[in-house]
Amino acid sequence: MNNRSPQAISAGLFILYRLVRFMKEGEPLDDNMKEVELFIYRDPVELERLVEAQKNDNKVEELIIKDIIEPQNVDYSVSNRSFEVKVESGEESYGGWGQ
């Protein structure tokens, strides 16, 4: 087992833990792979930053969902719009593929 980095040590311990549980209880080896995070040491400051980032992401998602479900400042009425239609007769206004 590589013992030069904390991640390698924690991965080795996690694999050992999973093998022991497999031999004792018959639990599948690929169930709940998020448990590997229990074996990794994280600095408390880093954890606080991760929690804050997750909270900010959740706030942004809530605002986006709220704006999609209940759009604000959108005027769908036709009364305030004016349309001008200019129609020219003759081939000189065609300007398309044939020229």
PDB file of C-alpha atoms in Angstrom:
ATOM      1  CA  MET A   1       0.000   0.000   0.000  1.00  0.00           C
ATOM      2  CA  ASN A   2       1.241   3.475  -0.879  1.00  0.00           C
ATOM      3  CA  ASN A   3       1.794   5.411   2.334  1.00  0.00           C
ATOM      4  CA  ARG A   4       3.142   8.657   0.907  1.00  0.00           C
ATOM      5  CA  SER A   5      -0.060  10.681   0.855  1.00  0.00           C
ATOM      6  CA  PRO A   6      -3.046  10.942   3.194  1.00  0.00           C
ATOM      7  CA  GLN A   7      -5.438  10.114   0.349  1.00  0.00           C
ATOM      8  CA  ALA A   8      -3.600   6.880  -0.445  1.00  0.00           C
ATOM      9  CA  ILE A   9      -3.610   5.806   3.207  1.00  0.00           C
ATOM     10  CA  SER A  10      -7.305   6.576   3.580  1.00  0.00           C
ATOM     11  CA  ALA A  11      -8.109   4.717   0.344  1.00  0.00           C
ATOM     12  CA  GLY A  12      -6.183   1.668   1.590  1.00  0.00           C
ATOM     13  CA  LEU A  13      -7.988   1.717   4.938  1.00  0.00           C
ATOM     14  CA  PHE A  14     -11.327   2.088   3.183  1.00  0.00           C
ATOM     15  CA  ILE A  15     -10.614  -0.926   0.960  1.00  0.00           C
ATOM     16  CA  LEU A  16      -9.566  -2.955   4.013  1.00  0.00           C
ATOM     17  CA  TYR A  17     -12.756  -1.895   5.834  1.00  0.00           C
ATOM     18  CA  ARG A  18     -14.919  -2.913   2.866  1.00  0.00           C
ATOM     19  CA  LEU A  19     -13.196  -6.310   2.554  1.00  0.00           C
ATOM     20  CA  VAL A  20     -13.642  -7.055   6.262  1.00  0.00           C
ATOM     21  CA  ARG A  21     -17.347  -6.152   6.071  1.00  0.00           C
ATOM     22  CA  PHE A  22     -17.683  -8.317   2.959  1.00  0.00           C
ATOM     23  CA  MET A  23     -16.128 -11.306   4.724  1.00  0.00           C
ATOM     24  CA  LYS A  24     -18.099 -10.849   7.962  1.00  0.00           C
ATOM     25  CA  GLU A  25     -21.521  -9.761   6.746  1.00  0.00           C
ATOM     26  CA  GLY A  26     -21.480 -10.457   3.021  1.00  0.00           C
ATOM     27  CA  GLU A  27     -22.143  -6.800   2.210  1.00  0.00           C
ATOM     28  CA  PRO A  28     -21.495  -5.986  -1.476  1.00  0.00           C
ATOM     29  CA  LEU A  29     -18.229  -4.188  -2.130  1.00  0.00           C
ATOM     30  CA  ASP A  30     -19.747  -1.537  -4.373  1.00  0.00           C
ATOM     31  CA  ASP A  31     -22.522  -0.385  -2.022  1.00  0.00           C
ATOM     32  CA  ASN A  32     -22.402   3.163  -0.619  1.00  0.00           C
ATOM     33  CA  MET A  33     -19.070   4.315  -1.995  1.00  0.00           C
ATOM     34  CA  LYS A  34     -19.490   7.707  -0.290  1.00  0.00           C
ATOM     35  CA  GLU A  35     -18.280   6.105   2.946  1.00  0.00           C
ATOM     36  CA  VAL A  36     -14.727   6.628   1.700  1.00  0.00           C
ATOM     37  CA  GLU A  37     -15.017  10.233   2.902  1.00  0.00           C
ATOM     38  CA  LEU A  38     -15.152   8.951   6.475  1.00  0.00           C
ATOM     39  CA  PHE A  39     -11.539   7.831   6.153  1.00  0.00           C
ATOM     40  CA  ILE A  40     -10.165  11.101   4.761  1.00  0.00           C
ATOM     41  CA  TYR A  41      -9.024  13.792   7.169  1.00  0.00           C
ATOM     42  CA  ARG A  42     -10.288  17.222   6.257  1.00  0.00           C
ATOM     43  CA  ASP A  43      -9.164  20.477   7.753  1.00  0.00           C
ATOM     44  CA  PRO A  44     -12.054  22.155   9.642  1.00  0.00           C
ATOM     45  CA  VAL A  45     -11.472  25.393   7.720  1.00  0.00           C
ATOM     46  CA  GLU A  46     -11.748  23.489   4.444  1.00  0.00           C
ATOM     47  CA  LEU A  47     -14.982  21.877   5.644  1.00  0.00           C
ATOM     48  CA  GLU A  48     -16.443  25.284   6.517  1.00  0.00           C
ATOM     49  CA  ARG A  49     -15.563  26.569   3.036  1.00  0.00           C
ATOM     50  CA  LEU A  50     -17.219  23.540   1.447  1.00  0.00           C
ATOM     51  CA  VAL A  51     -20.367  24.035   3.526  1.00  0.00           C
ATOM     52  CA  GLU A  52     -20.535  27.738   2.603  1.00  0.00           C
ATOM     53  CA  ALA A  53     -20.032  26.941  -1.085  1.00  0.00           C
ATOM     54  CA  GLN A  54     -22.824  24.362  -0.915  1.00  0.00           C
ATOM     55  CA  LYS A  55     -25.153  26.879   0.768  1.00  0.00           C
ATOM     56  CA  ASN A  56     -24.392  29.462  -1.925  1.00  0.00           C
ATOM     57  CA  ASP A  57     -25.038  26.911  -4.664  1.00  0.00           C
ATOM     58  CA  ASN A  58     -28.373  26.012  -3.061  1.00  0.00           C
ATOM     59  CA  LYS A  59     -29.363  29.699  -2.875  1.00  0.00           C
ATOM     60  CA  VAL A  60     -28.554  30.203  -6.549  1.00  0.00           C
ATOM     61  CA  GLU A  61     -30.533  27.098  -7.507  1.00  0.00           C
ATOM     62  CA  GLU A  62     -33.517  28.306  -5.456  1.00  0.00           C
ATOM     63  CA  LEU A  63     -33.423  31.704  -7.158  1.00  0.00           C
ATOM     64  CA  ILE A  64     -33.231  30.137 -10.604  1.00  0.00           C
ATOM     65  CA  ILE A  65     -36.102  27.762  -9.882  1.00  0.00           C
ATOM     66  CA  LYS A  66     -38.172  30.563  -8.363  1.00  0.00           C
ATOM     67  CA  ASP A  67     -37.542  32.759 -11.411  1.00  0.00           C
ATOM     68  CA  ILE A  68     -38.513  29.923 -13.765  1.00  0.00           C
ATOM     69  CA  ILE A  69     -41.686  29.058 -11.862  1.00  0.00           C
ATOM     70  CA  GLU A  70     -42.703  32.628 -11.018  1.00  0.00           C
ATOM     71  CA  PRO A  71     -41.073  34.984 -13.530  1.00  0.00           C
ATOM     72  CA  GLN A  72     -40.989  38.565 -12.359  1.00  0.00           C
ATOM     73  CA  ASN A  73     -40.983  41.804 -14.331  1.00  0.00           C
ATOM     74  CA  VAL A  74     -42.223  40.112 -17.473  1.00  0.00           C
ATOM     75  CA  ASP A  75     -44.944  41.807 -19.486  1.00  0.00           C
ATOM     76  CA  TYR A  76     -46.648  39.468 -21.910  1.00  0.00           C
ATOM     77  CA  SER A  77     -49.412  41.875 -22.893  1.00  0.00           C
ATOM     78  CA  VAL A  78     -49.755  42.817 -26.551  1.00  0.00           C
ATOM     79  CA  SER A  79     -51.246  46.263 -25.908  1.00  0.00           C
ATOM     80  CA  ASN A  80     -47.899  48.014 -25.424  1.00  0.00           C
ATOM     81  CA  ARG A  81     -46.299  46.676 -28.594  1.00  0.00           C
ATOM     82  CA  SER A  82     -46.561  48.221 -32.020  1.00  0.00           C
ATOM     83  CA  PHE A  83     -45.718  46.443 -35.224  1.00  0.00           C
ATOM     84  CA  GLU A  84     -44.856  48.045 -38.519  1.00  0.00           C
ATOM     85  CA  VAL A  85     -45.149  46.027 -41.675  1.00  0.00           C
ATOM     86  CA  LYS A  86     -43.498  47.368 -44.793  1.00  0.00           C
ATOM     87  CA  VAL A  87     -44.463  45.663 -48.015  1.00  0.00           C
ATOM     88  CA  GLU A  88     -42.628  46.400 -51.232  1.00  0.00           C
ATOM     89  CA  SER A  89     -43.826  45.202 -54.571  1.00  0.00           C
ATOM     90  CA  GLY A  90     -41.613  43.992 -57.362  1.00  0.00           C
ATOM     91  CA  GLU A  91     -38.641  41.717 -57.733  1.00  0.00           C
ATOM     92  CA  GLU A  92     -36.072  44.303 -56.653  1.00  0.00           C
ATOM     93  CA  SER A  93     -37.095  43.722 -53.029  1.00  0.00           C
ATOM     94  CA  TYR A  94     -36.519  39.978 -53.355  1.00  0.00           C
ATOM     95  CA  GLY A  95     -32.739  40.047 -52.917  1.00  0.00           C
ATOM     96  CA  GLY A  96     -32.627  36.315 -52.452  1.00  0.00           C
ATOM     97  CA  TRP A  97     -31.094  33.262 -54.050  1.00  0.00           C
ATOM     98  CA  GLY A  98     -31.703  34.050 -57.684  1.00  0.00           C
ATOM     99  CA  GLN A  99     -29.510  37.136 -57.866  1.00  0.00           C
TER     100      GLN A  99
END
